mmCIF file of N, CA, C and O in Angstrom:
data_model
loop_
_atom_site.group_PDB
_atom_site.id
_atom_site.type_symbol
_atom_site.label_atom_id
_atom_site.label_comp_id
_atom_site.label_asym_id
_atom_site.label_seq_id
_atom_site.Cartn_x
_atom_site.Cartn_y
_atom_site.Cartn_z
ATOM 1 N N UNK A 1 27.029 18.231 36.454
ATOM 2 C CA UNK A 1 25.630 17.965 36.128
ATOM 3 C C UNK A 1 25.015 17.191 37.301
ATOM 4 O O UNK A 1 25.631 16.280 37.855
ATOM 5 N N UNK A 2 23.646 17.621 37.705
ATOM 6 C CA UNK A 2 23.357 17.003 39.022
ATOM 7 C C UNK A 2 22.376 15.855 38.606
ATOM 8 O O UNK A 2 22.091 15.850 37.409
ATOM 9 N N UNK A 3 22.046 15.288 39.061
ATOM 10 C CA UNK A 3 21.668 13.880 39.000
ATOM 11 C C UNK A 3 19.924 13.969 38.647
ATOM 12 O O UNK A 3 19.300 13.004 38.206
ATOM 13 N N UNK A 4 19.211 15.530 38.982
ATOM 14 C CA UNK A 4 18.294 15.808 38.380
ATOM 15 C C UNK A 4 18.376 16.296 36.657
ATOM 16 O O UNK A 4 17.657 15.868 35.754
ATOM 17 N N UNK A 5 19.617 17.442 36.538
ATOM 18 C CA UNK A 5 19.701 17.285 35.057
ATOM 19 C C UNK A 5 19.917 15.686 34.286
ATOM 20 O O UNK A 5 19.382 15.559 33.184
ATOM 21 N N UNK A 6 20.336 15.036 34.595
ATOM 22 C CA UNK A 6 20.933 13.805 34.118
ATOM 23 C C UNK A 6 19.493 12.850 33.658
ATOM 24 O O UNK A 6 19.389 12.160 32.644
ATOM 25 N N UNK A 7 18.488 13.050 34.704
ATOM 26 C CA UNK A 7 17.079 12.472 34.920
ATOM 27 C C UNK A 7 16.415 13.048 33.368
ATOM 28 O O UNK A 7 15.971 12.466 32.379
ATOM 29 N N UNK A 8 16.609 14.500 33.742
ATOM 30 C CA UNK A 8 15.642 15.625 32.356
ATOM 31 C C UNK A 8 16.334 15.084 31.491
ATOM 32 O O UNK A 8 15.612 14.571 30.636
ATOM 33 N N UNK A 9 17.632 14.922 31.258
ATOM 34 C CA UNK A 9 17.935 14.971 29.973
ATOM 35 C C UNK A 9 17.717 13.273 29.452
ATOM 36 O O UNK A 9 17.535 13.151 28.241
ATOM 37 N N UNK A 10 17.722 12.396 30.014
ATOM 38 C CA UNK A 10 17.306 11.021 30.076
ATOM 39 C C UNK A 10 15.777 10.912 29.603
ATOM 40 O O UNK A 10 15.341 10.110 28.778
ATOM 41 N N UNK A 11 14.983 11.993 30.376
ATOM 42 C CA UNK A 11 13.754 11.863 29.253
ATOM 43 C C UNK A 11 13.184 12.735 28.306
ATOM 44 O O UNK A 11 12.075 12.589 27.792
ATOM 45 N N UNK A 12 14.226 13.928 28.029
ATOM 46 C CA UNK A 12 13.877 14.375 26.772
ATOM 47 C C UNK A 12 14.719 13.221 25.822
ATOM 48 O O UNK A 12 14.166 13.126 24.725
ATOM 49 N N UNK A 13 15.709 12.469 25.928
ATOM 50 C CA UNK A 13 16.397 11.852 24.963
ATOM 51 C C UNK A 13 14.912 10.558 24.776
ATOM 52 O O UNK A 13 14.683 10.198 23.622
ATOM 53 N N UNK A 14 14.288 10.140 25.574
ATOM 54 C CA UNK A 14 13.417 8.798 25.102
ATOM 55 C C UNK A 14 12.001 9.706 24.890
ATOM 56 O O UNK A 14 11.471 9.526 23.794
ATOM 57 N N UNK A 15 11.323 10.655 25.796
ATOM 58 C CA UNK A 15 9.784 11.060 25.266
ATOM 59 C C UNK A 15 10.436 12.284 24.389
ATOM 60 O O UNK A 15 9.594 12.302 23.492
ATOM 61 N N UNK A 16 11.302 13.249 24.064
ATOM 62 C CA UNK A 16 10.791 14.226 23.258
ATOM 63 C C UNK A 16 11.203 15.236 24.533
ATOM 64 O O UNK A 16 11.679 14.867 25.607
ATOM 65 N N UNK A 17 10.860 16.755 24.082
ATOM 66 C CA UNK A 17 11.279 18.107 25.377
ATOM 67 C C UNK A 17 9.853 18.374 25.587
ATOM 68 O O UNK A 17 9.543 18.973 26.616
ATOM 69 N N UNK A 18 8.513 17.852 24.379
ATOM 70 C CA UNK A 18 7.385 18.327 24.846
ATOM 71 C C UNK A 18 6.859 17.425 25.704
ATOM 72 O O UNK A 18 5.804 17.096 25.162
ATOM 73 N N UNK A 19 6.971 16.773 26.811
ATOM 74 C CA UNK A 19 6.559 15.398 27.158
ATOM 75 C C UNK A 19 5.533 15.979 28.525
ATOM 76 O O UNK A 19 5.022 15.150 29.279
ATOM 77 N N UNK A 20 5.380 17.025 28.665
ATOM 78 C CA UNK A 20 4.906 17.639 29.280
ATOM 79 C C UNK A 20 3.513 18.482 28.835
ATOM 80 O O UNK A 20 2.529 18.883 29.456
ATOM 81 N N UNK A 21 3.829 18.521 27.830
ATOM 82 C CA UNK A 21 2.756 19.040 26.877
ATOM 83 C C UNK A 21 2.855 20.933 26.512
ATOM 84 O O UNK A 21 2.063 21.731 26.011
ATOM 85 N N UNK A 22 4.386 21.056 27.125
ATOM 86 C CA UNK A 22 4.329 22.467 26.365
ATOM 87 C C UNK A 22 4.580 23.046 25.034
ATOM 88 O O UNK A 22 4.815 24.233 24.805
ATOM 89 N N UNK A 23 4.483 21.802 23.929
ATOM 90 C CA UNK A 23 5.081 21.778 22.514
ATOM 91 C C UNK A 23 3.500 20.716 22.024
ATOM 92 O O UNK A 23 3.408 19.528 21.715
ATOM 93 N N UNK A 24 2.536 21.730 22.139
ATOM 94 C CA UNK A 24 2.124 21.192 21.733
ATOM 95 C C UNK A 24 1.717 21.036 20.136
ATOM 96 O O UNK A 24 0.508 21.236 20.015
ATOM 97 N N UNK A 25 2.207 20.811 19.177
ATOM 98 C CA UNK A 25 2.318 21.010 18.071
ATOM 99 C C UNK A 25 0.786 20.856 17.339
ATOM 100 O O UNK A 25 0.287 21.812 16.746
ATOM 101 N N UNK A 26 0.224 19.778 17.432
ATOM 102 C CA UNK A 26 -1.195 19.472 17.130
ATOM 103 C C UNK A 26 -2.081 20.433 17.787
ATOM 104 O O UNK A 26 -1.889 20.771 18.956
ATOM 105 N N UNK A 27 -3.032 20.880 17.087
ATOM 106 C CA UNK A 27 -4.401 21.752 17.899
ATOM 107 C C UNK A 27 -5.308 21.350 16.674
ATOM 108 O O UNK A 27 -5.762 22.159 15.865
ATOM 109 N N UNK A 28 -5.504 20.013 16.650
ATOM 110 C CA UNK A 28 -6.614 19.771 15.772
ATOM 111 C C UNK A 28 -7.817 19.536 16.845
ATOM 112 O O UNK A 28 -7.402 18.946 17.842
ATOM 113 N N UNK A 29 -8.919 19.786 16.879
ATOM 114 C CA UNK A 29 -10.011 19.594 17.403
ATOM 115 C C UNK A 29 -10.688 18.375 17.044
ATOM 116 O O UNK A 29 -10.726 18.312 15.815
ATOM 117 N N UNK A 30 -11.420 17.054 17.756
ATOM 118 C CA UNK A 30 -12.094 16.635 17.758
ATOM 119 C C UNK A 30 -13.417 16.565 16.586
ATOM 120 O O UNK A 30 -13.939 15.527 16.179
ATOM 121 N N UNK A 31 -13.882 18.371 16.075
ATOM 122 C CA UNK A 31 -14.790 18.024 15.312
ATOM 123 C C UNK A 31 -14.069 18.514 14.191
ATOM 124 O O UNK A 31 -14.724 18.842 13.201
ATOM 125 N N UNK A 32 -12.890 18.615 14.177
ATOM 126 C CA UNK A 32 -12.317 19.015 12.590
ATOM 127 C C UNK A 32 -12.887 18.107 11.470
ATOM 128 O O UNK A 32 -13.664 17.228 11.841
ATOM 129 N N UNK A 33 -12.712 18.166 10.652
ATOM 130 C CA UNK A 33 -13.187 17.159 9.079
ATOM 131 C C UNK A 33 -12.365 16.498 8.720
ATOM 132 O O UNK A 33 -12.582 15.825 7.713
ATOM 133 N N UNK A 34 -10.928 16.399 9.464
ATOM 134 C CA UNK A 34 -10.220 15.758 9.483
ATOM 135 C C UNK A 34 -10.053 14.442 9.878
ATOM 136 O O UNK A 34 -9.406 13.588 9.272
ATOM 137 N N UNK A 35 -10.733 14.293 11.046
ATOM 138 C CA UNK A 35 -11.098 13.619 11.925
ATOM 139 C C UNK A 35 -11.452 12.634 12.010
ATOM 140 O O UNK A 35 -12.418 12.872 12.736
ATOM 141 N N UNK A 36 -11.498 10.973 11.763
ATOM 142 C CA UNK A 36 -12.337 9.999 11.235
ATOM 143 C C UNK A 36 -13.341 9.524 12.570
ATOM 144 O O UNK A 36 -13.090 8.702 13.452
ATOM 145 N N UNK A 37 -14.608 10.394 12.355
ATOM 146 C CA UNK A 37 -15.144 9.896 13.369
ATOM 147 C C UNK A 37 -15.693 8.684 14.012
ATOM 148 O O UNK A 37 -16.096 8.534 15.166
ATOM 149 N N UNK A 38 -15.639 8.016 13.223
ATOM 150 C CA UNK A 38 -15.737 6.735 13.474
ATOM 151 C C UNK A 38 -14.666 5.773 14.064
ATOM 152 O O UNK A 38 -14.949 4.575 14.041
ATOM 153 N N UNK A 39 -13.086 6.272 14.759
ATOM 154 C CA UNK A 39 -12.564 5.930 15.338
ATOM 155 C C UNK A 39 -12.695 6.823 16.614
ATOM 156 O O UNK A 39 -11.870 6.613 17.503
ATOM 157 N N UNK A 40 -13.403 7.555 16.759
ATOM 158 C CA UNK A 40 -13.655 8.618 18.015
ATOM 159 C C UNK A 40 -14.826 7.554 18.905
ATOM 160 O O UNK A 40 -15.199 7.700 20.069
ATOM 161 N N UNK A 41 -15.219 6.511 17.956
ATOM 162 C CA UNK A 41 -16.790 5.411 18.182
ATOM 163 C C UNK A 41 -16.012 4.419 18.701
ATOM 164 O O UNK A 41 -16.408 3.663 19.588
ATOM 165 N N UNK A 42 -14.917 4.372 18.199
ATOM 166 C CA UNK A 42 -13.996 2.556 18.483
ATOM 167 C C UNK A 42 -14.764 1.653 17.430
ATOM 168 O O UNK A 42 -15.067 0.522 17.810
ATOM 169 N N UNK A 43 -15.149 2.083 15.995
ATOM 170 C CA UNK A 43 -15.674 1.318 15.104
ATOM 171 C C UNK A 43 -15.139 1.704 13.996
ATOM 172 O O UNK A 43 -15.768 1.545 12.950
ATOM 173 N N UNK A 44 -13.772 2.335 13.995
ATOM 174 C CA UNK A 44 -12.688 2.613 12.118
ATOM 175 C C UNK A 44 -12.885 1.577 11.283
ATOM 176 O O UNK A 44 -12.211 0.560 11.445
ATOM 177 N N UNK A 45 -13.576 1.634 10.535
ATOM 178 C CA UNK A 45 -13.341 0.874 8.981
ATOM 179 C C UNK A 45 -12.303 0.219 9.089
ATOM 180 O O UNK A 45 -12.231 -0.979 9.361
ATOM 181 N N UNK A 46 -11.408 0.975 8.880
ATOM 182 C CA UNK A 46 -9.563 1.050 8.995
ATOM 183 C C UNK A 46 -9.083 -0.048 9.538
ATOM 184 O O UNK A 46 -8.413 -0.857 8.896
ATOM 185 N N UNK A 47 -9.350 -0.165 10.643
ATOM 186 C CA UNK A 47 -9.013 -0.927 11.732
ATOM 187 C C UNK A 47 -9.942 -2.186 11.420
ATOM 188 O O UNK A 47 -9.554 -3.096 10.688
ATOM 189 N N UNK A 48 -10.864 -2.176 11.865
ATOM 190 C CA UNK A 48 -11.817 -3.382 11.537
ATOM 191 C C UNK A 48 -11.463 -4.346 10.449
ATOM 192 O O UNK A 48 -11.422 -5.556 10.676
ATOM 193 N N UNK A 49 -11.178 -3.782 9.145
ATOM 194 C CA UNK A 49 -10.895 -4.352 8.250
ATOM 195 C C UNK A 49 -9.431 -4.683 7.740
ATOM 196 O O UNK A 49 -9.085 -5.163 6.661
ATOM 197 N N UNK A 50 -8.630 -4.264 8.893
ATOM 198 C CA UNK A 50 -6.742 -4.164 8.447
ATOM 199 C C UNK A 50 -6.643 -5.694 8.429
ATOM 200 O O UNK A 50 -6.047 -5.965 7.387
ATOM 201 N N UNK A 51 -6.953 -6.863 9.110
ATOM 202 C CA UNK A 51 -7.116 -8.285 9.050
ATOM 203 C C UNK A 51 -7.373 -8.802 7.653
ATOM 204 O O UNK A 51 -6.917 -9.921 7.416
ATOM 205 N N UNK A 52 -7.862 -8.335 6.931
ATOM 206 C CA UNK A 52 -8.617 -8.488 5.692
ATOM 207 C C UNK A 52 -8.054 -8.301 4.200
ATOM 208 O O UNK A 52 -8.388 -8.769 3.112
ATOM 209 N N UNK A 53 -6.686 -7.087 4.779
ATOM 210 C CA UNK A 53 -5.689 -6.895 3.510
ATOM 211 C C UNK A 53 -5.221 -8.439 2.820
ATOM 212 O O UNK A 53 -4.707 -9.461 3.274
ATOM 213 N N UNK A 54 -5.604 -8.082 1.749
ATOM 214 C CA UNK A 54 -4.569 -8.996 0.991
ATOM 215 C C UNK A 54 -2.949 -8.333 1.038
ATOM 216 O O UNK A 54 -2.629 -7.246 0.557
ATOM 217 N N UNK A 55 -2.169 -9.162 1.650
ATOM 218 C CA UNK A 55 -0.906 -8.851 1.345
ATOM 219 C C UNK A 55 -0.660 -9.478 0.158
ATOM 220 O O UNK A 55 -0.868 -10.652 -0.149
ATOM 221 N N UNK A 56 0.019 -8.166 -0.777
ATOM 222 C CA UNK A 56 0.473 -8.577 -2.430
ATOM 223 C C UNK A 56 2.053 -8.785 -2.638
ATOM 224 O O UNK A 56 2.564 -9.104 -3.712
ATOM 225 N N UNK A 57 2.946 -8.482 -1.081
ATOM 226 C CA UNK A 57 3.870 -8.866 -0.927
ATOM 227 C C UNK A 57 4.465 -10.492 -1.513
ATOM 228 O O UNK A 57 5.494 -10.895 -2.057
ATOM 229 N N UNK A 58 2.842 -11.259 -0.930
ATOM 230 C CA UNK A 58 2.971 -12.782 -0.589
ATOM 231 C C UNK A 58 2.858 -13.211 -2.298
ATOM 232 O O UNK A 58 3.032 -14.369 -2.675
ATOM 233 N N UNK A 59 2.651 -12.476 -2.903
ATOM 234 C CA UNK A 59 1.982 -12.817 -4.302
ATOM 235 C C UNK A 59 3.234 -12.541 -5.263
ATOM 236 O O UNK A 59 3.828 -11.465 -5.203
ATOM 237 N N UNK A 60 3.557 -13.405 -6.021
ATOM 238 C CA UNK A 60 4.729 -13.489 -6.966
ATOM 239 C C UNK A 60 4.499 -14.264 -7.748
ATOM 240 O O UNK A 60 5.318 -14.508 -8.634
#
């Protein structure tokens, strides 16, 4: 094994074999409905408000 296979196989073992982008599994588009556009803004609900969870862990 030459010291270039050794390299490839070193980073399919840590990124994945698509690390290149020929696996690309996702083909969701940008305007799908899927999409929360409001993290496409840098303004997610989601995010904004994750500080805010009550953890019910803490609660016993």
């Amino acid at each position: 094994m030459t010291a270039h296979d050794q390299m490839r196989a070193m980073l399919d073992q840590l990124m994945g074999t698509g690390r290149n982008g020929e696996n690309n599994r996702f083909h969701v588009k940008f305007n799908d409905p899927r999409v929360c556009k409001s993290f496409l803004l840098s303004c997610c609900p989601h995010e904004i408000l994750s500080s805010t969870k009550l953890q019910l862990s803490n609660i016993r």
